[in-house]
XYZ file of N, CA and C in Angstrom:
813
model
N 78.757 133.897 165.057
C 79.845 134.408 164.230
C 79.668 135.905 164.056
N 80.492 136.735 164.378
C 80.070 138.104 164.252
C 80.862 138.378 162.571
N 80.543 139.776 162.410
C 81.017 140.720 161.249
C 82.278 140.100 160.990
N 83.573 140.101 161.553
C 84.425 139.735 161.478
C 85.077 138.337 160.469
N 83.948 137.295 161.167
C 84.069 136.112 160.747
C 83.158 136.061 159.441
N 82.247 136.765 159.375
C 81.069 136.335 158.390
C 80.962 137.867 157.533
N 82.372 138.179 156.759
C 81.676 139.315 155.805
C 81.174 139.440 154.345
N 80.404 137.919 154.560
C 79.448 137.978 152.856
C 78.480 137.640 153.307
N 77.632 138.131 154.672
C 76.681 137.538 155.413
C 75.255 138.051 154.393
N 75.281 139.379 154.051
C 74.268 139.570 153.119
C 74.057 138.804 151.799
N 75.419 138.516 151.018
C 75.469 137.795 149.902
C 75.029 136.186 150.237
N 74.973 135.870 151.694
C 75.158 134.566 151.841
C 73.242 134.409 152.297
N 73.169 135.424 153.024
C 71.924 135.701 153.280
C 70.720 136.021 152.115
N 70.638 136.310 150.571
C 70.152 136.679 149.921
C 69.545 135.431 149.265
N 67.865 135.536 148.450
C 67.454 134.910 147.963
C 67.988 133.851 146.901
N 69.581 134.497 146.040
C 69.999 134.019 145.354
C 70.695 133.239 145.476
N 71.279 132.985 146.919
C 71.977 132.467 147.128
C 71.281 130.660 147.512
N 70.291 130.769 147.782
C 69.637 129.897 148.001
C 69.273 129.089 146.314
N 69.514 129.812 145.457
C 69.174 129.843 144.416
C 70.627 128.420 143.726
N 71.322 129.543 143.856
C 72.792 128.548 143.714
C 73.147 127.609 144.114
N 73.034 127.811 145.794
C 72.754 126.243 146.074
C 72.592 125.056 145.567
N 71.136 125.552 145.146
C 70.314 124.811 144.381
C 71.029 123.886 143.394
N 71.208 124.904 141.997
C 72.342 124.742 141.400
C 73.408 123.689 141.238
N 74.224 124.674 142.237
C 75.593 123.854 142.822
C 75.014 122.400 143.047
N 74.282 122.211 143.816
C 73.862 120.396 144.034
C 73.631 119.575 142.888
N 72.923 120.787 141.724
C 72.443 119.594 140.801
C 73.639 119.387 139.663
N 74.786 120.550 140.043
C 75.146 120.041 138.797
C 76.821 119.861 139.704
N 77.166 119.533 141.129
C 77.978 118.892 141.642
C 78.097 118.075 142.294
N 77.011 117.430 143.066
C 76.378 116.443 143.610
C 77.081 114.972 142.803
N 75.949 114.637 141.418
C 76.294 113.458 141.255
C 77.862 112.885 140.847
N 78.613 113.820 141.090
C 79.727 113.287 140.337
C 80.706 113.586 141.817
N 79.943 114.169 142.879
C 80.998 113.972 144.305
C 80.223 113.066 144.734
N 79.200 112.629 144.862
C 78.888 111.246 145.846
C 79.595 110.107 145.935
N 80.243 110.168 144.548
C 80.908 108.540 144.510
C 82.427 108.788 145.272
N 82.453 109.541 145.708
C 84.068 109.928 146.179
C 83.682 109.559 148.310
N 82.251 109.353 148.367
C 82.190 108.910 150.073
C 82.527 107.351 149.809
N 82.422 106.696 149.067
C 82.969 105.482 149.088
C 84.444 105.105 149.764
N 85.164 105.939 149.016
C 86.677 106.205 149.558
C 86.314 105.754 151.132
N 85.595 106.479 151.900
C 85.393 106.601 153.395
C 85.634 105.446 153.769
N 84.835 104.047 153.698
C 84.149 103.296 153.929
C 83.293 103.044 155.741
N 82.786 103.996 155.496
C 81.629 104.515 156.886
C 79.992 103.840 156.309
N 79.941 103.451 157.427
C 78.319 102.650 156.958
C 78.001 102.246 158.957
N 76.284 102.403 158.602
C 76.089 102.191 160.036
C 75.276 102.980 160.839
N 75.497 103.315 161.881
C 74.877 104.432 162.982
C 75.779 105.738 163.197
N 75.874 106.290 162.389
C 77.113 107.019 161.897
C 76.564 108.283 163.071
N 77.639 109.464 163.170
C 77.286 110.767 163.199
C 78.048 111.500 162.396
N 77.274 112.571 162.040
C 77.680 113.238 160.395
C 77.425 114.960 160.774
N 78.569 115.571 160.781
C 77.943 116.632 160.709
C 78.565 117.888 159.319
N 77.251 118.712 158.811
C 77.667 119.386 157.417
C 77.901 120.579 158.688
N 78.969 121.010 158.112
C 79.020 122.720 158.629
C 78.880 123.684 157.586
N 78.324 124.552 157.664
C 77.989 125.570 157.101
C 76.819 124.733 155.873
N 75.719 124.602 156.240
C 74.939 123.585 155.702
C 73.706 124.289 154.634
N 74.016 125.749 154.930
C 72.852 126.647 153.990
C 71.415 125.919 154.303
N 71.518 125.519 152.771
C 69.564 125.527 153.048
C 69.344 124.006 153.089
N 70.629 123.272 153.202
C 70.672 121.762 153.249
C 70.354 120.951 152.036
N 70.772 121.750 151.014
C 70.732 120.931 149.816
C 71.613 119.116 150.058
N 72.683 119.746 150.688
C 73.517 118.357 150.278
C 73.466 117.510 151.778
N 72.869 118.219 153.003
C 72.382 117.278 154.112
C 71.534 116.736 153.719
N 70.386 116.770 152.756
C 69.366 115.707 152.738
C 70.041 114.902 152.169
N 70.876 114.998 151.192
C 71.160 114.067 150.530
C 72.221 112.897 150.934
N 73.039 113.477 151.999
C 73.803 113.030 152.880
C 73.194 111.807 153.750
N 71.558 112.090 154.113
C 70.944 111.484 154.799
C 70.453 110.296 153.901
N 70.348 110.564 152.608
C 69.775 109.467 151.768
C 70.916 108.192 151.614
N 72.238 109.045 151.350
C 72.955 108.113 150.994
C 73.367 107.194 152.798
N 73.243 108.110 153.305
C 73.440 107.486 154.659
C 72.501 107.344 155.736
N 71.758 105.622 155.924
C 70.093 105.632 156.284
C 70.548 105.128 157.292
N 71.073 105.282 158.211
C 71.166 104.616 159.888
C 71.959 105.808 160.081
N 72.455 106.826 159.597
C 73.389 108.241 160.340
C 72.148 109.184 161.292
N 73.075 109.869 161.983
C 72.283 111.244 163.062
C 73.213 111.669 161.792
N 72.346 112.869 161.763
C 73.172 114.023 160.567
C 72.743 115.694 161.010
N 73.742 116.254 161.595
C 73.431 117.497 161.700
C 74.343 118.641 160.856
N 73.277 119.462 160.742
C 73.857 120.834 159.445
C 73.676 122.200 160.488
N 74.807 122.458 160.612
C 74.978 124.128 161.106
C 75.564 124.872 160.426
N 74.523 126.111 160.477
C 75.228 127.477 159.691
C 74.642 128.421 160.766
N 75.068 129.559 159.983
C 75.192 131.228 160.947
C 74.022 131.337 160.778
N 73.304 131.318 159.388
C 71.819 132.222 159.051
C 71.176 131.275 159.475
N 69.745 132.223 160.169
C 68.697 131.484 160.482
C 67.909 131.301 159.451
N 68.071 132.503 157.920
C 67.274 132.298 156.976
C 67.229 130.712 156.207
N 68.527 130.425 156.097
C 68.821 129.374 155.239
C 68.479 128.438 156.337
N 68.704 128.183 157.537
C 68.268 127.186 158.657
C 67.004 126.799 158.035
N 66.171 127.792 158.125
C 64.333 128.087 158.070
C 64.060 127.038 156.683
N 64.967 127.218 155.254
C 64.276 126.603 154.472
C 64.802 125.188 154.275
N 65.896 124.946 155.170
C 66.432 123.700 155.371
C 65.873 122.766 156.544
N 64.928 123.370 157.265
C 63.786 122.898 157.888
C 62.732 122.295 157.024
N 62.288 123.279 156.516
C 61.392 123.189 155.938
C 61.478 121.771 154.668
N 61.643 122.297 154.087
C 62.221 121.356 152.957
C 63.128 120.401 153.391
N 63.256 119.309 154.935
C 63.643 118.187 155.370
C 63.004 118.295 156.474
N 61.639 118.402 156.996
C 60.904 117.982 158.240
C 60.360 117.049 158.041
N 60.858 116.046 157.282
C 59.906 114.220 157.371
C 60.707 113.203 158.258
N 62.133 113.952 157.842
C 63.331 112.852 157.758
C 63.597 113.189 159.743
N 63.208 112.682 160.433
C 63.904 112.987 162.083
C 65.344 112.470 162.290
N 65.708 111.801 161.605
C 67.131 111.736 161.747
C 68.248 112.746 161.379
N 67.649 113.847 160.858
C 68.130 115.709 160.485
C 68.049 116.425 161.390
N 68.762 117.394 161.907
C 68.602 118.019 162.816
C 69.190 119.342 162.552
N 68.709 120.498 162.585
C 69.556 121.816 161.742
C 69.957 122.787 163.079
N 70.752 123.531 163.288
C 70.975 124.559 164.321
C 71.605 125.655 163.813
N 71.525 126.333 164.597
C 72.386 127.723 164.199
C 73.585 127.623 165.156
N 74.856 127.957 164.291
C 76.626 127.618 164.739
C 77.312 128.271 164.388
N 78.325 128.429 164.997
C 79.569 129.479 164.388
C 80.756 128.245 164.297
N 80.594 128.448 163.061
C 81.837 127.216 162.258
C 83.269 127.695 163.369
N 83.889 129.032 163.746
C 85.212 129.237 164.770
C 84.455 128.572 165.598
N 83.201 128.226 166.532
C 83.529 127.689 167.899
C 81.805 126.541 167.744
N 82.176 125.932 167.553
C 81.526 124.598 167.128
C 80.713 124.250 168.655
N 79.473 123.988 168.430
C 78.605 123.585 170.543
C 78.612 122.287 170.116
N 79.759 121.464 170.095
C 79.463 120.051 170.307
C 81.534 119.629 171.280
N 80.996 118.123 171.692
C 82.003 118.188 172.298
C 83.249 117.620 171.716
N 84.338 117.280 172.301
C 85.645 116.892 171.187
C 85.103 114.790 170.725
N 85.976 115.170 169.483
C 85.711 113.733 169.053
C 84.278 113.104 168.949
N 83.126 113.767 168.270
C 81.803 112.753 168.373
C 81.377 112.721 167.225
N 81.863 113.201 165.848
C 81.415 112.830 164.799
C 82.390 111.901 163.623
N 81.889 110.930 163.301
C 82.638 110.095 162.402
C 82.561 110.679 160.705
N 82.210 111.398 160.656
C 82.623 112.483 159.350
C 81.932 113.527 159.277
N 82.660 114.487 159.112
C 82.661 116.231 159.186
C 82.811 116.624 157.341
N 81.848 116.993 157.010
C 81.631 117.971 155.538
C 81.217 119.125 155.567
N 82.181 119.724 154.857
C 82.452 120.985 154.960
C 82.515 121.452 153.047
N 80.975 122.068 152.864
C 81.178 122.881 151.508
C 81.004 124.210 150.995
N 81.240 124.615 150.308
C 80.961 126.281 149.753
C 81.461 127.156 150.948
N 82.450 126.434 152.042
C 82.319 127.358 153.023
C 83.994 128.578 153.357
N 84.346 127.386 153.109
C 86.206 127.840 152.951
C 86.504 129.193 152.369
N 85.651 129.564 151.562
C 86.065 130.748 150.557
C 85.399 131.773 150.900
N 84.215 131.639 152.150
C 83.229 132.284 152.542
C 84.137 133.033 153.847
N 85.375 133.081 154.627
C 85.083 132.895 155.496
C 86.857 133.585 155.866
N 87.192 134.781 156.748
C 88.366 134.714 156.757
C 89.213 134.064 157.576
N 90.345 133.762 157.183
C 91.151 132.363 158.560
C 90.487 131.387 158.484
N 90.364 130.916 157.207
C 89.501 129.553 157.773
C 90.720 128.279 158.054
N 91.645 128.464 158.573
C 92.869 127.566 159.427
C 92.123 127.013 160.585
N 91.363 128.193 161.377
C 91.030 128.189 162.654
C 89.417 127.252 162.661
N 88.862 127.429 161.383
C 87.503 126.777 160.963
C 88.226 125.178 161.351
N 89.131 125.220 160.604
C 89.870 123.341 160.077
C 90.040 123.088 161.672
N 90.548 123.863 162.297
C 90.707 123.275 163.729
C 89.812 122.725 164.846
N 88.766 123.909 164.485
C 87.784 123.368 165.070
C 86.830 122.148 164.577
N 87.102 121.820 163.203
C 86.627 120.565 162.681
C 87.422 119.494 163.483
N 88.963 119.879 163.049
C 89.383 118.642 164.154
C 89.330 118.109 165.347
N 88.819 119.204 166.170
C 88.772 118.791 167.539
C 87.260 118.036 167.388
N 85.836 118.423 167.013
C 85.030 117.516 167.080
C 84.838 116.545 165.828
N 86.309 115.717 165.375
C 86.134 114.682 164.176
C 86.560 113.664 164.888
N 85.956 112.600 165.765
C 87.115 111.535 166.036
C 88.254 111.069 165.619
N 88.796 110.521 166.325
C 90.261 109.728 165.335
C 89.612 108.757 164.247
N 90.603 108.811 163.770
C 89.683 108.175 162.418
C 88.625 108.233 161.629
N 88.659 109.446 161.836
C 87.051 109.719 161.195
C 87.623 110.868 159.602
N 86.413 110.933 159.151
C 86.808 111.783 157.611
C 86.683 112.808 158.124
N 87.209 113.827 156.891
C 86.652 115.246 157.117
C 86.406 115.196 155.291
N 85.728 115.936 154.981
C 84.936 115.484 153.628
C 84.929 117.073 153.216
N 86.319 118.418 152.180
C 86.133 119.315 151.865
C 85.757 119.733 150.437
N 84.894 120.551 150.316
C 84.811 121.599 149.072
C 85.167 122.653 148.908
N 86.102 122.755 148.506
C 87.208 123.639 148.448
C 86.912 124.725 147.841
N 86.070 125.506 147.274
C 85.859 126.476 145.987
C 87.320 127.375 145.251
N 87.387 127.578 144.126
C 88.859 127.966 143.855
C 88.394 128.979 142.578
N 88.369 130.490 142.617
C 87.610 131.024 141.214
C 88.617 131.480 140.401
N 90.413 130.728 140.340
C 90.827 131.057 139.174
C 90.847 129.746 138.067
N 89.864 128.658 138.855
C 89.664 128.066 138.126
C 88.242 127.437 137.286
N 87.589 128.542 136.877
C 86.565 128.990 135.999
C 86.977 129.160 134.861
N 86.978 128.703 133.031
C 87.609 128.957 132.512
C 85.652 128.798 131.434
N 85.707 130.515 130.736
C 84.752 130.567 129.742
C 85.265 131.053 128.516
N 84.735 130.799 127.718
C 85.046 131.222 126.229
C 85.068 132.660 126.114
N 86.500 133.078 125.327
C 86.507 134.632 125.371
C 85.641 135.002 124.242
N 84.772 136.169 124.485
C 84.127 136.789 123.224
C 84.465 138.159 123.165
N 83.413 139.617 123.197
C 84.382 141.190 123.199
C 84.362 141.082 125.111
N 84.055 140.482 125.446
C 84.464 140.397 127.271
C 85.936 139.312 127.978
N 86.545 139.540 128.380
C 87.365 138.277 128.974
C 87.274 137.793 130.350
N 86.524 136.615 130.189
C 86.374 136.515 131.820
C 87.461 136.050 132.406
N 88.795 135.526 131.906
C 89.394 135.009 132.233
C 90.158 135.816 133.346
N 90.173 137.438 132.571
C 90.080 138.868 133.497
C 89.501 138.806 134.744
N 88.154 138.690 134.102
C 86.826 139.063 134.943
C 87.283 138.581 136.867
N 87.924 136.950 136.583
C 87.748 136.124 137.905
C 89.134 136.829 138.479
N 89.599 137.070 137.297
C 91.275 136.912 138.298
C 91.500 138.617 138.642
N 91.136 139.284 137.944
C 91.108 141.168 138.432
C 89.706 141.389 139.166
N 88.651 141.440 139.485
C 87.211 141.497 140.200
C 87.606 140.478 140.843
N 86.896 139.342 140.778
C 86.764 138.694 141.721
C 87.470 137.996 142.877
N 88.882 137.759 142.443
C 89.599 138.026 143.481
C 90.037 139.250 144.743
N 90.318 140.019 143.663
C 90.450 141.401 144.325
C 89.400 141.408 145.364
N 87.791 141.271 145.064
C 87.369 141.643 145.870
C 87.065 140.304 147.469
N 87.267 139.630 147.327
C 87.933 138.838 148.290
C 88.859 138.430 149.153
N 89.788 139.496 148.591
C 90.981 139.524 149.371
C 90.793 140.732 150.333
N 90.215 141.591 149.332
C 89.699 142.954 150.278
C 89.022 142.877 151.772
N 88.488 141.816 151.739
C 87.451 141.091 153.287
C 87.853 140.123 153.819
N 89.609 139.597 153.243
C 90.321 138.833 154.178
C 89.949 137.618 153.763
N 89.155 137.246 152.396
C 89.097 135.606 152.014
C 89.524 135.163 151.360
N 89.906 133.859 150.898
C 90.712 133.428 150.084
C 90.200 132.800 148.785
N 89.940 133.605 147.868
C 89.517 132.893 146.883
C 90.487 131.963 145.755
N 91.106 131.646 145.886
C 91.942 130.002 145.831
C 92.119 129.214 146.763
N 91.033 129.396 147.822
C 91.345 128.104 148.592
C 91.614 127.253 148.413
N 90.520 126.662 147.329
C 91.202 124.831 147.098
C 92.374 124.557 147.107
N 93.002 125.113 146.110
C 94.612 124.665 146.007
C 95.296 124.382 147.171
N 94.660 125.726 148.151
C 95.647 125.514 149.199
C 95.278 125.309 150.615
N 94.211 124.166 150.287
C 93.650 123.224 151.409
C 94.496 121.850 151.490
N 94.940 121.230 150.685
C 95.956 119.712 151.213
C 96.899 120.343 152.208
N 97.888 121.468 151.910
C 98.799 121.691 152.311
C 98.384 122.034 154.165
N 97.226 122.381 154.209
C 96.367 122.826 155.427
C 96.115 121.103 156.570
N 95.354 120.053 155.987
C 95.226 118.890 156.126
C 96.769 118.422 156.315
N 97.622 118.806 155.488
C 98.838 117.507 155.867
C 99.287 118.348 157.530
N 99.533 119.358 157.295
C 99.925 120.141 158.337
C 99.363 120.012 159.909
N 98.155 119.725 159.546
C 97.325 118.998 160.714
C 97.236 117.541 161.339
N 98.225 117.075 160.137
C 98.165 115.712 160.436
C 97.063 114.640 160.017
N 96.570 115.036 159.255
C 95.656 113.949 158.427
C 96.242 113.210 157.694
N 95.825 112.068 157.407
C 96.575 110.631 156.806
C 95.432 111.089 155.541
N 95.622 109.791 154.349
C 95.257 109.438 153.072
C 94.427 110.783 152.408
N 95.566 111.728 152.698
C 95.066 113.182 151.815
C 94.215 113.001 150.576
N 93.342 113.244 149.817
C 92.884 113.300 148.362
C 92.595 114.211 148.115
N 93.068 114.514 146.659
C 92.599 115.984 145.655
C 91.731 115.382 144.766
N 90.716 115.599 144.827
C 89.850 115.346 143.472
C 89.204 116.431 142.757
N 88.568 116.686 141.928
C 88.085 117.452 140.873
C 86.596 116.870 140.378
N 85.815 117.698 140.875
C 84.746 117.721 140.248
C 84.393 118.767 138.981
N 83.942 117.992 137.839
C 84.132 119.161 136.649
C 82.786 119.485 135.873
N 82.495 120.877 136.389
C 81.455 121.501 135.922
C 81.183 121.804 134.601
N 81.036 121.676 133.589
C 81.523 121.677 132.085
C 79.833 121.776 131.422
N 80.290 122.221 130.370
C 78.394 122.320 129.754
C 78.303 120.975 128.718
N 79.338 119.879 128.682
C 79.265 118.658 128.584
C 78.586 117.647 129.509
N 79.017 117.989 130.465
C 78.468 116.847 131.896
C 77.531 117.537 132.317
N 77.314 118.681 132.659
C 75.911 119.423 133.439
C 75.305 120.027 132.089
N 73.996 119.643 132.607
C 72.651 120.945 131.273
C 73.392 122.401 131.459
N 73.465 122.763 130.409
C 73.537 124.153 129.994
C 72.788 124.852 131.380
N 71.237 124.941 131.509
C 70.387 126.003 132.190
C 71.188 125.561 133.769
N 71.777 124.300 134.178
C 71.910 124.307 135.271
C 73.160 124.855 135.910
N 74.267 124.888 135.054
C 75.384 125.701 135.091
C 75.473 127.544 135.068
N 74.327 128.078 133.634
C 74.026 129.208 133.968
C 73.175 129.755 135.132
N 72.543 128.934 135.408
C 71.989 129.128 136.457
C 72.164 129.642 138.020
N 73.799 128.783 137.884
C 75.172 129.156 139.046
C 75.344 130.254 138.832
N 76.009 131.055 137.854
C 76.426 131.960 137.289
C 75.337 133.594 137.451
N 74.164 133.084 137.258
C 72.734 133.949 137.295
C 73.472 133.957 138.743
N 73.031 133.163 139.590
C 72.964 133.569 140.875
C 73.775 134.104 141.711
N 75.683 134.172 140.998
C 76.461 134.610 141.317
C 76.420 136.220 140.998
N 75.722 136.076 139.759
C 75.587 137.771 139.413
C 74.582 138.539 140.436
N 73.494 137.640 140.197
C 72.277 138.709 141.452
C 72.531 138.755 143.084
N 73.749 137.919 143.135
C 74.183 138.140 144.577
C 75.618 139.040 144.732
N 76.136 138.998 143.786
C 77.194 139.507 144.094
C 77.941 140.747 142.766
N 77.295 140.875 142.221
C 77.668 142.317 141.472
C 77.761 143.478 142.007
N 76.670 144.107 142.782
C 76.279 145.287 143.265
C 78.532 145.410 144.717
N 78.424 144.192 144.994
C 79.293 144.106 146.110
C 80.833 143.483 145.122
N 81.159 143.628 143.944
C 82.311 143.252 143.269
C 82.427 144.570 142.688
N 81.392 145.296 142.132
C 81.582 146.930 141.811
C 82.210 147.427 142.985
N 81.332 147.791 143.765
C 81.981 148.431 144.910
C 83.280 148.583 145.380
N 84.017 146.809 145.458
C 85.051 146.968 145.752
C 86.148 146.899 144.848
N 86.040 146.757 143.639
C 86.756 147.438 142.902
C 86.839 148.279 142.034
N 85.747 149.463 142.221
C 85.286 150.933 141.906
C 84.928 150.424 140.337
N 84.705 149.179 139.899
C 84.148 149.260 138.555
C 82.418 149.554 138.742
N 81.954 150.315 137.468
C 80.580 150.282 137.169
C 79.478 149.159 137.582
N 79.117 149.010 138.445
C 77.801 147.855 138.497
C 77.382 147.492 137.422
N 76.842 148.129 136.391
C 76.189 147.891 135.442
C 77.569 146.870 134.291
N 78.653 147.573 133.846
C 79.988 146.764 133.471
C 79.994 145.459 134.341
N 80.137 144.999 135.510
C 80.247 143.965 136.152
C 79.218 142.811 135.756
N 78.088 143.073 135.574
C 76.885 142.549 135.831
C 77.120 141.818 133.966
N 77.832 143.354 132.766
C 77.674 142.768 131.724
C 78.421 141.270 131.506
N 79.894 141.225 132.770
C 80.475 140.607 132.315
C 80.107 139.174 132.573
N 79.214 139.034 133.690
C 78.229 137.642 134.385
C 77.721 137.519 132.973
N 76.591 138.453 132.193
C 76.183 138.089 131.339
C 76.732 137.751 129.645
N 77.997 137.995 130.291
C 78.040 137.397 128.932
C 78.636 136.208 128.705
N 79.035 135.756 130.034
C 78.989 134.083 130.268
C 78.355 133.438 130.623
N 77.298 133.822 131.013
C 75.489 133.539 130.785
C 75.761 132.724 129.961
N 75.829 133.780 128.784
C 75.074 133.756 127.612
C 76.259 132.748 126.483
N 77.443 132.043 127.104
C 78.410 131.552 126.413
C 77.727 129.763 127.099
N 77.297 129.910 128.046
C 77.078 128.994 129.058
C 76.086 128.220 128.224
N 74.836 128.975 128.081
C 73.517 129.150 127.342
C 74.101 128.708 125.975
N 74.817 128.702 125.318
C 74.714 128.952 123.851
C 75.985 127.585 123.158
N 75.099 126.277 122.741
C 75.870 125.231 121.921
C 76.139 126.410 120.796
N 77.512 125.554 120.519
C 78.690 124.602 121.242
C 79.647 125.127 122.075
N 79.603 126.428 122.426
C 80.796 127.251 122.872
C 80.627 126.678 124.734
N 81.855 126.165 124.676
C 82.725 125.549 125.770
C 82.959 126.276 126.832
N 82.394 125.777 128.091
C 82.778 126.568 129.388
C 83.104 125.309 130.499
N 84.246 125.811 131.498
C 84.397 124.751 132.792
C 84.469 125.112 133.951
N 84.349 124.471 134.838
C 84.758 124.974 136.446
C 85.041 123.785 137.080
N 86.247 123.591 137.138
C 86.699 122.129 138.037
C 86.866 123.133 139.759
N 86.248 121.873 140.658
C 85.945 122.639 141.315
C 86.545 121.376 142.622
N 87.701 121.625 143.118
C 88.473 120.982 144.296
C 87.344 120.462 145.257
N 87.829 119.476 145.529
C 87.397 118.251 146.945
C 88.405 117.244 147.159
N 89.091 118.424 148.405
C 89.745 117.823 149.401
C 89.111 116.642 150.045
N 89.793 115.645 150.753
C 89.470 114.675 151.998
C 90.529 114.061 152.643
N 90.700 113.678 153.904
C 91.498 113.384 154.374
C 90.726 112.525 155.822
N 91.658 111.544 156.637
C 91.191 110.658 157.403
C 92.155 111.554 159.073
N 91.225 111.558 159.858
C 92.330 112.573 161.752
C 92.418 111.014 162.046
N 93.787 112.001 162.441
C 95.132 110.693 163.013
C 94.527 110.743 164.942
């Protein structure tokens, strides 16, 4: 994937990001697993995660699914390295380095394709969906996580993040050609392609259902990866940017004050 395709390769590449990951699994994981049921895939499956980072959710992919081949490709070799590492027991894992536009496998050989955190990462990702379809068999899932950041909603205090997502953080995503509302406007992508039994679901990040530290924790890691590069592109202060992560930190952190992030998962069945 060159520059073109991959311009949050440093943000994606950074310690923190590995960090979030993290995160993201523990506090979106248990409440999307029950949504592979829908599938009903069981067996000698082939499974492949694209854009698979450090393989938080391929191992887990592999747990829930104990007779699958399961392979995870991404661009970085960094995140490859600790998604090795941290799954070299399991031989039924297999990690490579891939460019989500041109996929090294051949048409039709995997019976479900998952695809997370990646959509929003990535510009044109139309052309990503295509190339999922050509190696998803007929009938097979495609399993999306949609990310969507105007739908983050934290408690206003003297900061408004409600600002924060929709003036910064969009802005600066659009600036590099990505779409930060994807989710929303991933079904419309799937019907268009011709996928049957579309689903929108919602996974909801809330400091009700997830621990407090594991939600700020997202948030930490969104700041140490991506402040220095949300200043920039929209000529605000680094130091201002960084306050405004922290002070939904610190809303995140702090019973009883209420924070959410429903966070889209698409799925759909290739015709």
């Amino acid at each position: 994937m060159d520059a073109d395709h991959n311009p949050q390769a440093r943000q994606m590449g950074d310690e923190s990001m590995a960090r979030n990951l993290a995160f993201q699994a523990q506090a979106i994981w248990p409440q999307e697993q029950v949504l592979f049921a829908r599938y009903g895939l069981h067996g000698a499956l082939r499974i492949l995660d694209v854009g698979c980072g450090t393989g938080e959710i391929t191992r887990r992919l592999a747990e829930r699914y104990a007779q699958a081949q399961i392979v995870g490709v991404d661009i970085l070799e960094g995140n490859l390295a600790i998604a090795r590492r941290a799954g070299a027991a399991d031989a039924r894992v297999r990690y490579q380095a891939g460019d989500a536009f041109a996929l090294e496998f051949p048409d039709r050989c995997f019976d479900l394709v998952v695809c997370r955190h990646l959509s929003q990462a990535v510009p044109d990702f139309p052309r990503v969906l295509d190339e999922i379809g050509r190696v998803l068999k007929p009938g097979g899932w495609l399993h999306l996580l949609s990310e969507d950041y105007a739908m983050l909603r934290m408690p206003r205090g003297a900061r408004d993040p409600d600002r924060f997502w929709v003036a910064t953080v969009l802005p600066y995503l659009e600036s590099i050609g990505c779409d930060g509302r994807i989710g929303r406007h991933t079904p419309p992508l799937l019907q268009q392609r011709g996928y049957a039994g579309i689903a929108m679901d919602y996974v909801v990040v809330d400091t009700l259902r997830v621990p407090r530290a594991v939600f700020a924790g997202i948030v930490r890691a969104w700041r140490d990866g991506y402040a220095g590069a949300l200043a920039e592109a929209t000529g605000r202060a680094p130091g201002d940017v960084r306050a405004d992560f922290d002070a939904m930190i610190d809303a995140i952190e702090t019973p009883p004050r209420y924070a959410v992030w429903q966070v889209p998962v698409v799925s759909g069945r290739r015709a």
